[in-house]
Amino acid sequence: MDADLKMSVKQLNFFYDKFKALENISLDFYAGHVTALIGPSGCGKSTFLRCLNRMNDLIPKSRVEGKILLDNEDIYDCAVNVATLRSRIGMVFQKPNPFPKTIFENVAYGLRVNGIKDKTLIADRVTESLNQAALWDEVKDRIYDSALELSGGQQQRLCIARALAIKPEVILMDEPASALDPIATQKIEELIHQLKKMFTIIIVTHNMQQAARVSDITAFFYMGKLIETDKTDTLFTRPKLKQTEDYITGRFG
Amino acid sequence: MARFLQKELEKMKKMILSLGTIVEERVHMAIKAIETKNADIAARIIQSDHEIDEMEVEVEEECLKILALHQPVAVDLRFLIAVIKINNDLERIGDQAVNIAERVDILAKSKVHDVFFDYSQMAQKAETMLKNSLDAFVNLDIDLAFEILAMDDEVDNIKHEAYDLIKEEMKKQPDCIGYLINLLLISRHLERLADHATNIAEEVIYLIEGDIVRHGKALTD
Ligand SMILES: Nc1ncnc2c1ncn2[C@@H]1O[C@H](COP(=O)(O)OP(=O)(O)O)[C@@H](O)[C@H]1O
Ligand SMILES: [Mg+2]
């Protein structure tokens, strides 16, 4: 599997001031694979995800120890340009957060921020991204309408299109379907399945069935620690640790 | 939610064990029927088999319901899969009891009265295997489950003995061939019965090995 290694987290600790939110996490991510992060709320999944594209940098008094390698280069190296890093590692959040602008502008936004001015290139990229996000057919006749008129599920796919437009290598998703109904959720899950051929996907989900459905590898976090990670089918049929078994079978607490 | 599932799984365990009890009883009757060449016992086995079939369907439906509604994982999933498979094996064991009963019925109505082959040892072993496989399931006893696998070889050996002996008799007494074929088939049915008990033991090993054995390993290394 080494050939496909995309990101590698090594002995990561993370502190919110004095509170150690993540402890000694080592975890690899592979290109073409979906990795799901599961665990009870407050165990540090989102904190971990945000470390992966340095979103936590903005939090005052926070501190990172250890290494996170992207294609073998430490993303916390002082030579790294954070804006460039975030264009390589895109993020989709729990609640769809489109801007109050047209569908077109929402997708074009990242391109403009990254200094792209060529209008045909932008238009092509918008179409391509909406297609990749499985939204094009539903919006092609109204891409100059406001994004806020879309349904929740469509808005979330729009946010995915927005992330895809800047051609990232890794996509981080923090509970991307938790605010959606089952049908919209299914569309997002199918989309993840499509996208994994082209990207390295890391998804946080509190829904274990969803982790089981969409991911190739599952990592179970508990109280800031990585307890067990394995191929998803193994983890959900024969977990090695009692703690994992208790969590996934709902025997916790 | 989880506690709800635990209750459902407990219920499944009870259901499969009551099926197990009935099947054990039918096997016991079948063995009595062989011993005593008793057509009445044989008839009772044949007439009551539908009860086992109905219970099997009921167990399977309950399992499917739990799978659909609770989507169990890990040990809960392995347990449910084990129940589904054991359910199937128990039903097939019931069928073997019926097959034996049908042979006994023919033997009982025959004019031949010689014994030719004593099945008591083979029957005893097959019955013990069934009983132990269910005990191994209830107590998650992996050692007992492995013992059953070993016993299966003993049953196979007796079957070969029966084959050789009965073949010799066929040569000696060509006019009893119909009777002897039926007698020989009993060994086949007992062997199949033991095979299903062995399957149950294997299910129990799978159920446990994914669980305690692995946990033991993972925690010590
Ligand atoms: N900005 C923050 N400042 C201080 N503590 C935080 C902050 N964000 C999260 N935490 C704490 O860090 C721990 C992990 O939180 P989080 O990563 O959001 O968990 P999860 O995503 O698994 O629910 C929790 O105890 C939470 O209270
Ligand atoms: Mg979170």
Coordinates of C-alpha atoms and ligand atoms in Angstrom, one line a residue:
Chain A
M1 CA 0.0 0.0 0.0
D2 CA 3.0 2.3 0.5
A3 CA 3.0 3.4 -3.1
D4 CA -0.3 5.2 -2.6
L5 CA 0.6 6.9 0.7
K6 CA -0.8 10.4 0.5
M7 CA -0.7 11.8 4.0
S8 CA 1.0 10.5 7.1
V9 CA 0.4 11.7 10.6
K10 CA 3.1 11.0 13.1
Q11 CA 2.8 11.2 16.8
L12 CA 0.5 14.1 16.8
N13 CA -0.4 15.9 19.9
F14 CA -2.8 18.9 19.9
F15 CA -3.5 21.3 22.8
Y16 CA -6.2 23.9 23.3
D17 CA -4.2 25.9 25.7
K18 CA -3.5 23.5 28.5
F19 CA -6.1 20.9 27.4
K20 CA -4.6 18.1 25.4
A21 CA -7.3 17.3 22.8
L22 CA -5.3 14.8 20.8
E23 CA -2.7 12.4 22.1
N24 CA 0.0 10.7 20.2
I25 CA -1.9 10.0 17.0
S26 CA -0.2 8.2 14.1
L27 CA -2.3 7.5 11.1
D28 CA -1.7 7.1 7.3
F29 CA -4.0 8.1 4.5
Y30 CA -3.9 6.5 1.1
A31 CA -4.8 8.0 -2.3
G32 CA -7.9 6.5 -3.8
H33 CA -9.2 5.5 -0.4
V34 CA -11.8 6.9 1.9
T35 CA -10.8 6.9 5.5
A36 CA -13.6 7.4 8.1
L37 CA -13.0 8.8 11.5
I38 CA -15.5 7.6 14.1
G39 CA -16.0 8.0 17.8
P40 CA -18.3 9.6 20.4
S41 CA -18.7 13.3 20.2
G42 CA -16.0 15.3 21.9
C43 CA -13.3 12.6 21.2
G44 CA -11.4 14.9 18.9
K45 CA -12.4 13.9 15.4
S46 CA -13.0 17.5 14.2
T47 CA -9.9 18.8 16.0
F48 CA -7.9 16.1 14.2
L49 CA -9.5 16.9 10.8
R50 CA -8.7 20.6 11.2
C51 CA -5.1 19.8 12.0
L52 CA -4.8 18.2 8.6
N53 CA -5.2 21.5 6.7
R54 CA -4.0 23.7 9.5
M55 CA -7.4 25.2 10.3
N56 CA -6.5 25.1 13.9
D57 CA -3.7 27.7 13.4
L58 CA -6.3 30.4 14.0
I59 CA -7.2 29.2 17.4
P60 CA -5.4 31.3 20.1
K61 CA -3.2 29.4 22.5
S62 CA -3.5 26.2 20.5
R63 CA -0.4 24.1 19.9
V64 CA 0.6 21.2 17.6
E65 CA 3.3 18.7 18.3
G66 CA 4.4 15.9 15.9
K67 CA 4.4 15.8 12.2
I68 CA 1.8 15.7 9.4
L69 CA 3.3 14.8 6.0
L70 CA 1.6 15.5 2.7
D71 CA 3.5 13.7 0.0
N72 CA 6.4 13.4 2.4
E73 CA 6.6 17.0 3.3
D74 CA 5.6 18.4 6.7
I75 CA 2.7 20.7 6.4
Y76 CA 3.7 22.5 9.6
D77 CA 7.1 23.3 8.2
C78 CA 7.6 27.1 8.3
A79 CA 8.3 27.2 4.6
V80 CA 4.8 26.0 3.8
N81 CA 2.4 28.5 2.4
V82 CA -0.9 27.9 4.2
A83 CA -3.1 29.2 1.4
T84 CA -1.4 26.8 -1.1
L85 CA -1.8 24.0 1.4
R86 CA -5.5 24.7 1.7
S87 CA -5.9 24.6 -2.0
R88 CA -4.3 21.1 -2.0
I89 CA -6.5 20.0 1.0
G90 CA -10.1 21.1 0.6
M91 CA -12.7 20.9 3.3
V92 CA -16.5 20.4 3.4
F93 CA -18.3 21.2 6.6
Q94 CA -21.3 19.7 8.5
K95 CA -23.8 22.5 7.6
P96 CA -23.8 23.4 4.0
N97 CA -22.5 27.0 3.9
P98 CA -23.0 28.5 0.5
F99 CA -22.4 32.2 0.1
P100 CA -25.5 34.4 -0.7
K101 CA -24.5 34.6 -4.3
T102 CA -25.3 32.7 -7.5
I103 CA -24.6 29.1 -7.9
F104 CA -21.9 30.0 -10.5
E105 CA -20.2 32.4 -8.2
N106 CA -20.1 30.0 -5.3
V107 CA -18.1 27.5 -7.3
A108 CA -16.0 30.2 -9.0
Y109 CA -15.1 31.7 -5.7
G110 CA -12.1 29.5 -4.9
L111 CA -10.7 30.0 -8.3
R112 CA -11.0 33.8 -8.1
V113 CA -9.4 33.7 -4.6
N114 CA -6.5 31.7 -6.1
G115 CA -6.0 34.5 -8.7
I116 CA -7.5 32.8 -11.7
K117 CA -9.0 35.4 -14.1
D118 CA -9.5 33.6 -17.4
K119 CA -13.2 33.6 -17.9
T120 CA -13.5 30.6 -20.1
L121 CA -11.3 28.6 -17.8
I122 CA -13.5 29.6 -14.9
A123 CA -16.7 28.7 -16.7
D124 CA -15.2 25.3 -17.7
R125 CA -14.1 24.6 -14.2
V126 CA -17.5 25.5 -12.8
T127 CA -19.2 23.1 -15.2
E128 CA -16.7 20.4 -14.5
S129 CA -16.9 20.7 -10.7
L130 CA -20.7 20.8 -10.7
N131 CA -20.6 17.7 -12.8
Q132 CA -18.2 16.0 -10.5
A133 CA -20.4 16.9 -7.6
A134 CA -23.4 15.3 -9.4
L135 CA -25.2 18.6 -9.3
W136 CA -24.9 19.8 -12.9
D137 CA -28.1 18.2 -14.3
E138 CA -30.1 19.6 -11.5
V139 CA -28.9 23.2 -11.8
K140 CA -27.6 23.7 -15.4
D141 CA -30.6 25.9 -16.3
R142 CA -30.3 28.2 -13.3
I143 CA -26.6 28.6 -12.5
Y144 CA -27.1 32.3 -12.2
D145 CA -29.9 31.9 -9.5
S146 CA -29.1 32.3 -5.9
A147 CA -27.4 29.3 -4.2
L148 CA -29.7 29.8 -1.3
E149 CA -32.7 28.6 -3.3
L150 CA -31.2 25.1 -3.5
S151 CA -32.3 22.3 -1.1
G152 CA -30.1 21.3 1.8
G153 CA -28.7 18.3 -0.1
Q154 CA -28.1 20.4 -3.2
Q155 CA -26.4 23.1 -1.2
Q156 CA -24.0 20.5 0.3
R157 CA -23.2 19.2 -3.1
L158 CA -22.6 22.8 -4.2
C159 CA -20.1 23.1 -1.3
I160 CA -18.4 20.0 -2.6
A161 CA -18.3 21.4 -6.1
R162 CA -16.8 24.6 -4.6
A163 CA -14.1 22.4 -2.9
L164 CA -13.5 20.5 -6.1
A165 CA -13.1 23.6 -8.3
I166 CA -9.6 24.3 -7.0
K167 CA -8.6 20.8 -7.8
P168 CA -7.5 19.6 -4.4
E169 CA -5.6 16.4 -3.8
V170 CA -7.2 15.6 -0.4
I171 CA -10.8 16.4 0.7
L172 CA -11.7 16.6 4.3
M173 CA -15.4 16.2 5.2
D174 CA -16.7 16.9 8.7
E175 CA -20.1 15.1 9.1
P176 CA -21.1 16.2 5.6
A177 CA -24.5 14.5 5.6
S178 CA -25.5 14.9 9.2
A179 CA -27.9 17.8 8.4
L180 CA -29.5 16.0 5.4
D181 CA -32.4 13.7 4.9
P182 CA -31.8 10.0 3.9
I183 CA -32.1 10.6 0.1
A184 CA -29.8 13.6 0.1
T185 CA -27.5 11.6 2.4
Q186 CA -27.5 8.7 -0.1
K187 CA -26.5 11.1 -2.9
I188 CA -23.6 12.4 -0.9
E189 CA -22.5 8.9 -0.1
E190 CA -22.6 7.9 -3.8
L191 CA -20.7 11.0 -4.6
I192 CA -18.0 10.1 -2.1
H193 CA -17.8 6.7 -3.8
Q194 CA -17.3 8.4 -7.2
L195 CA -14.8 11.0 -6.0
K196 CA -12.5 8.6 -4.2
K197 CA -11.0 7.5 -7.5
M198 CA -9.5 11.0 -7.9
F199 CA -9.0 12.2 -4.4
T200 CA -7.9 11.1 -1.0
I201 CA -10.9 11.5 1.2
I202 CA -11.1 11.7 4.9
I203 CA -14.5 11.9 6.5
V204 CA -15.7 12.4 10.0
T205 CA -19.0 10.8 10.8
H206 CA -21.0 10.0 13.9
N207 CA -23.1 7.7 11.9
M208 CA -21.4 4.3 12.0
Q209 CA -23.5 2.7 9.3
Q210 CA -22.4 5.6 7.1
A211 CA -18.7 4.9 7.9
A212 CA -19.3 1.3 7.1
R213 CA -20.9 2.1 3.8
V214 CA -18.6 4.7 2.4
S215 CA -15.1 4.0 3.8
D216 CA -12.3 1.6 3.0
I217 CA -10.5 2.3 6.3
T218 CA -12.0 3.2 9.6
A219 CA -10.2 4.9 12.5
F220 CA -11.9 4.8 16.0
F221 CA -11.1 7.7 18.3
Y222 CA -11.8 7.9 22.0
M223 CA -10.9 10.7 24.4
G224 CA -8.3 12.2 22.1
K225 CA -6.7 8.9 21.3
L226 CA -6.7 6.7 18.2
I227 CA -7.9 3.4 19.6
E228 CA -8.0 1.1 16.6
T229 CA -7.7 1.4 12.9
D230 CA -8.3 -1.2 10.3
K231 CA -9.9 -2.0 7.0
T232 CA -13.6 -1.0 7.4
D233 CA -15.0 -4.5 6.8
T234 CA -12.6 -6.0 9.4
L235 CA -13.3 -3.3 11.9
F236 CA -17.0 -3.8 11.7
T237 CA -17.0 -7.6 11.8
R238 CA -14.0 -8.5 13.9
P239 CA -12.6 -5.5 15.8
K240 CA -9.5 -6.4 17.7
L241 CA -10.1 -4.4 20.8
K242 CA -13.0 -4.7 23.3
Q243 CA -13.3 -0.9 23.5
T244 CA -13.9 -0.7 19.7
E245 CA -16.4 -3.5 19.9
D246 CA -18.3 -1.9 22.8
Y247 CA -18.5 1.4 20.9
I248 CA -19.6 0.0 17.5
T249 CA -22.2 -2.3 19.1
G250 CA -23.6 0.5 21.2
R251 CA -22.5 -1.1 24.6
F252 CA -20.8 2.1 25.6
G253 CA -21.4 3.7 29.0
Chain B
M1 CA -31.2 1.5 21.1
A2 CA -28.3 -0.9 21.9
R3 CA -30.0 -2.4 24.9
F4 CA -33.1 -2.9 22.7
L5 CA -30.9 -5.0 20.4
Q6 CA -29.5 -7.0 23.3
K7 CA -33.0 -7.9 24.2
E8 CA -33.8 -9.1 20.7
L9 CA -30.6 -11.1 20.6
E10 CA -31.5 -12.8 23.9
K11 CA -34.8 -13.6 22.5
M12 CA -33.1 -15.2 19.5
K13 CA -31.0 -17.3 21.7
K14 CA -34.0 -18.6 23.5
M15 CA -35.8 -19.4 20.3
I16 CA -32.9 -21.3 18.8
L17 CA -32.4 -23.2 22.0
S18 CA -36.0 -24.3 22.1
L19 CA -35.6 -25.5 18.6
G20 CA -32.5 -27.3 19.7
T21 CA -34.3 -29.0 22.5
I22 CA -37.0 -30.3 20.1
V23 CA -34.5 -31.5 17.6
E24 CA -32.5 -33.3 20.3
E25 CA -35.7 -35.0 21.4
R26 CA -36.4 -36.2 17.8
V27 CA -32.9 -37.5 17.5
H28 CA -33.3 -39.3 20.7
M29 CA -36.5 -40.9 19.5
A30 CA -34.9 -41.9 16.2
I31 CA -32.1 -43.7 18.1
K32 CA -34.7 -45.5 20.3
A33 CA -36.5 -46.4 17.1
I34 CA -33.3 -48.0 15.6
E35 CA -32.6 -49.9 18.8
T36 CA -36.1 -51.3 19.1
K37 CA -37.1 -51.3 15.4
N38 CA -40.2 -49.6 16.5
A39 CA -42.5 -48.4 13.8
D40 CA -44.7 -46.4 16.2
I41 CA -41.9 -44.2 17.3
A42 CA -40.8 -43.8 13.6
A43 CA -44.3 -42.7 12.7
R44 CA -44.4 -40.1 15.5
I45 CA -41.1 -38.6 14.2
I46 CA -42.4 -38.4 10.7
Q47 CA -45.7 -36.8 11.7
S48 CA -44.2 -34.1 13.9
D49 CA -41.4 -32.9 11.6
H50 CA -43.5 -30.0 10.4
E51 CA -43.1 -28.4 13.9
I52 CA -39.4 -28.2 13.3
D53 CA -39.9 -26.7 9.9
E54 CA -42.2 -24.1 11.2
M55 CA -39.9 -23.1 14.0
E56 CA -37.0 -22.9 11.5
V57 CA -38.9 -20.4 9.4
E58 CA -39.9 -18.4 12.4
V59 CA -36.3 -18.2 13.6
E60 CA -35.1 -17.1 10.2
E61 CA -37.8 -14.4 9.9
E62 CA -36.9 -13.0 13.3
C63 CA -33.2 -12.9 12.4
L64 CA -33.9 -11.1 9.1
K65 CA -36.0 -8.6 11.0
I66 CA -33.2 -7.9 13.5
L67 CA -30.7 -7.5 10.6
A68 CA -32.9 -5.0 8.8
L69 CA -34.0 -3.0 11.8
H70 CA -30.8 -3.0 14.0
Q71 CA -28.0 -3.5 11.5
P72 CA -25.9 -5.2 14.1
V73 CA -22.1 -5.3 13.8
A74 CA -19.1 -7.1 15.3
V75 CA -20.0 -9.7 17.9
D76 CA -23.7 -9.0 17.5
L77 CA -23.5 -9.6 13.8
R78 CA -21.4 -12.8 14.2
F79 CA -23.9 -14.1 16.8
L80 CA -26.9 -13.5 14.5
I81 CA -25.1 -15.1 11.5
A82 CA -24.3 -18.1 13.8
V83 CA -28.0 -18.4 14.8
I84 CA -29.1 -18.3 11.1
K85 CA -26.6 -21.1 10.3
I86 CA -27.3 -23.2 13.4
N87 CA -31.0 -22.8 12.7
N88 CA -30.4 -24.3 9.2
D89 CA -28.3 -27.2 10.6
L90 CA -30.9 -28.0 13.3
E91 CA -33.7 -28.2 10.7
R92 CA -31.5 -30.6 8.6
I93 CA -30.8 -32.7 11.7
G94 CA -34.6 -33.0 12.1
D95 CA -34.7 -34.2 8.5
Q96 CA -32.1 -36.9 9.2
A97 CA -34.3 -38.0 12.1
V98 CA -37.2 -38.4 9.6
N99 CA -34.9 -40.2 7.2
I100 CA -33.9 -42.7 9.9
A101 CA -37.6 -43.1 10.9
E102 CA -38.4 -44.0 7.3
R103 CA -35.7 -46.7 7.2
V104 CA -36.8 -48.0 10.6
D105 CA -40.3 -48.3 9.3
I106 CA -39.2 -50.5 6.4
L107 CA -37.0 -52.6 8.7
A108 CA -39.7 -53.0 11.2
K109 CA -42.2 -54.3 8.6
S110 CA -39.6 -56.7 7.1
K111 CA -39.6 -60.4 7.8
V112 CA -35.9 -60.3 8.4
H113 CA -35.1 -60.3 12.1
D114 CA -31.3 -60.6 12.3
V115 CA -29.4 -57.6 13.7
F116 CA -26.4 -57.6 11.4
F117 CA -25.0 -54.3 12.6
D118 CA -25.3 -52.7 16.0
Y119 CA -25.7 -48.9 15.6
S120 CA -25.8 -48.1 19.3
Q121 CA -22.3 -46.8 19.5
M122 CA -22.5 -44.6 16.4
A123 CA -25.9 -43.3 17.4
Q124 CA -24.6 -42.5 20.9
K125 CA -21.7 -40.5 19.5
A126 CA -23.9 -38.6 17.1
E127 CA -26.3 -37.7 19.8
T128 CA -23.5 -36.6 22.1
M129 CA -22.1 -34.4 19.4
L130 CA -25.5 -32.7 18.9
K131 CA -25.9 -32.1 22.6
N132 CA -22.3 -30.8 23.1
S133 CA -22.6 -28.5 20.1
L134 CA -25.6 -26.8 21.6
D135 CA -23.8 -26.7 25.0
A136 CA -20.8 -25.2 23.4
F137 CA -23.0 -22.5 21.8
V138 CA -24.8 -21.7 25.1
N139 CA -21.6 -21.5 27.1
L140 CA -19.3 -20.2 24.3
D141 CA -17.1 -23.2 25.1
I142 CA -14.4 -23.4 22.4
D143 CA -12.7 -26.5 23.9
L144 CA -15.9 -28.4 23.7
A145 CA -16.5 -27.2 20.2
F146 CA -13.1 -28.6 19.1
E147 CA -13.8 -31.9 20.8
I148 CA -16.9 -32.3 18.5
L149 CA -14.7 -31.9 15.4
A150 CA -12.6 -34.8 16.7
M151 CA -15.6 -37.0 17.4
D152 CA -16.8 -36.5 13.8
D153 CA -13.9 -38.7 12.6
E154 CA -14.9 -41.4 15.0
V155 CA -18.4 -41.4 13.5
D156 CA -17.0 -41.6 10.0
N157 CA -14.9 -44.6 11.0
I158 CA -18.0 -46.5 12.3
K159 CA -19.7 -45.7 9.1
H160 CA -17.0 -47.4 7.2
E161 CA -17.2 -50.4 9.4
A162 CA -20.9 -50.6 8.8
Y163 CA -20.3 -50.4 5.1
D164 CA -17.8 -53.3 5.1
L165 CA -19.9 -55.5 7.3
I166 CA -23.1 -55.0 5.5
K167 CA -21.5 -55.5 2.2
E168 CA -20.3 -58.9 3.4
E169 CA -23.8 -59.8 4.5
M170 CA -25.1 -58.8 1.1
K171 CA -22.8 -61.3 -0.5
K172 CA -23.9 -64.0 2.0
Q173 CA -27.6 -63.3 1.9
P174 CA -28.6 -61.9 -1.4
D175 CA -32.3 -62.4 -0.6
C176 CA -32.0 -59.8 2.2
I177 CA -30.6 -57.1 0.0
G178 CA -33.5 -54.7 0.3
Y179 CA -33.4 -55.0 4.1
L180 CA -29.6 -54.5 4.1
I181 CA -29.7 -51.4 1.9
N182 CA -32.1 -49.8 4.4
L183 CA -29.9 -50.8 7.2
L184 CA -26.8 -49.4 5.5
L185 CA -28.7 -46.1 4.8
I186 CA -29.1 -45.6 8.5
S187 CA -25.3 -45.2 8.8
R188 CA -25.5 -42.6 6.1
H189 CA -28.2 -40.6 8.0
L190 CA -26.3 -40.8 11.3
E191 CA -23.2 -39.6 9.6
R192 CA -25.0 -36.6 8.1
L193 CA -26.5 -35.9 11.4
A194 CA -23.1 -35.8 13.0
D195 CA -21.9 -33.5 10.1
H196 CA -24.5 -31.0 11.0
A197 CA -23.5 -31.1 14.6
T198 CA -20.0 -30.5 13.4
N199 CA -21.2 -27.5 11.4
I200 CA -22.8 -26.1 14.6
A201 CA -19.5 -26.5 16.4
E202 CA -17.7 -24.7 13.7
E203 CA -20.1 -21.9 13.9
V204 CA -19.5 -21.6 17.6
I205 CA -15.7 -21.5 17.0
Y206 CA -16.2 -18.7 14.4
L207 CA -18.4 -16.8 16.8
I208 CA -15.9 -17.1 19.6
E209 CA -12.7 -16.7 17.7
G210 CA -13.7 -13.3 16.2
D211 CA -14.3 -12.4 19.8
I212 CA -12.6 -13.6 22.9
V213 CA -9.6 -15.4 21.2
R214 CA -8.8 -12.3 19.1
H215 CA -9.3 -10.0 22.0
G216 CA -7.0 -12.1 24.1
K217 CA -4.3 -11.9 21.4
A218 CA -4.7 -8.2 20.7
L219 CA -4.5 -7.2 24.4
T220 CA -1.4 -9.2 25.1
D221 CA 0.8 -8.1 22.1
Ligands
LIG1 N1 -11.9 25.8 20.1 C1 -11.8 25.0 21.1 N2 -11.3 25.5 22.3 C2 -11.2 24.7 23.3 N3 -11.6 23.3 23.4 C3 -12.1 22.9 22.2 C4 -12.3 23.7 21.1 N4 -12.8 22.9 20.1 C5 -13.0 21.7 20.7 N5 -12.6 21.7 21.9 C6 -12.6 20.5 22.9 O1 -11.8 19.5 22.3 C7 -12.4 18.2 22.4 C8 -12.6 17.5 21.1 O2 -13.6 18.3 20.4 P1 -13.9 18.0 18.9 O3 -12.7 17.8 18.1 O4 -14.9 19.0 18.4 O5 -14.6 16.5 19.0 P2 -15.6 15.7 18.0 O6 -15.4 16.3 16.6 O7 -15.1 14.3 18.0 O8 -16.9 15.8 18.5 C9 -13.7 18.4 23.2 O9 -13.4 18.2 24.6 C10 -14.0 19.9 23.0 O10 -14.7 20.4 24.0
MG2 MG -17.0 17.2 15.4

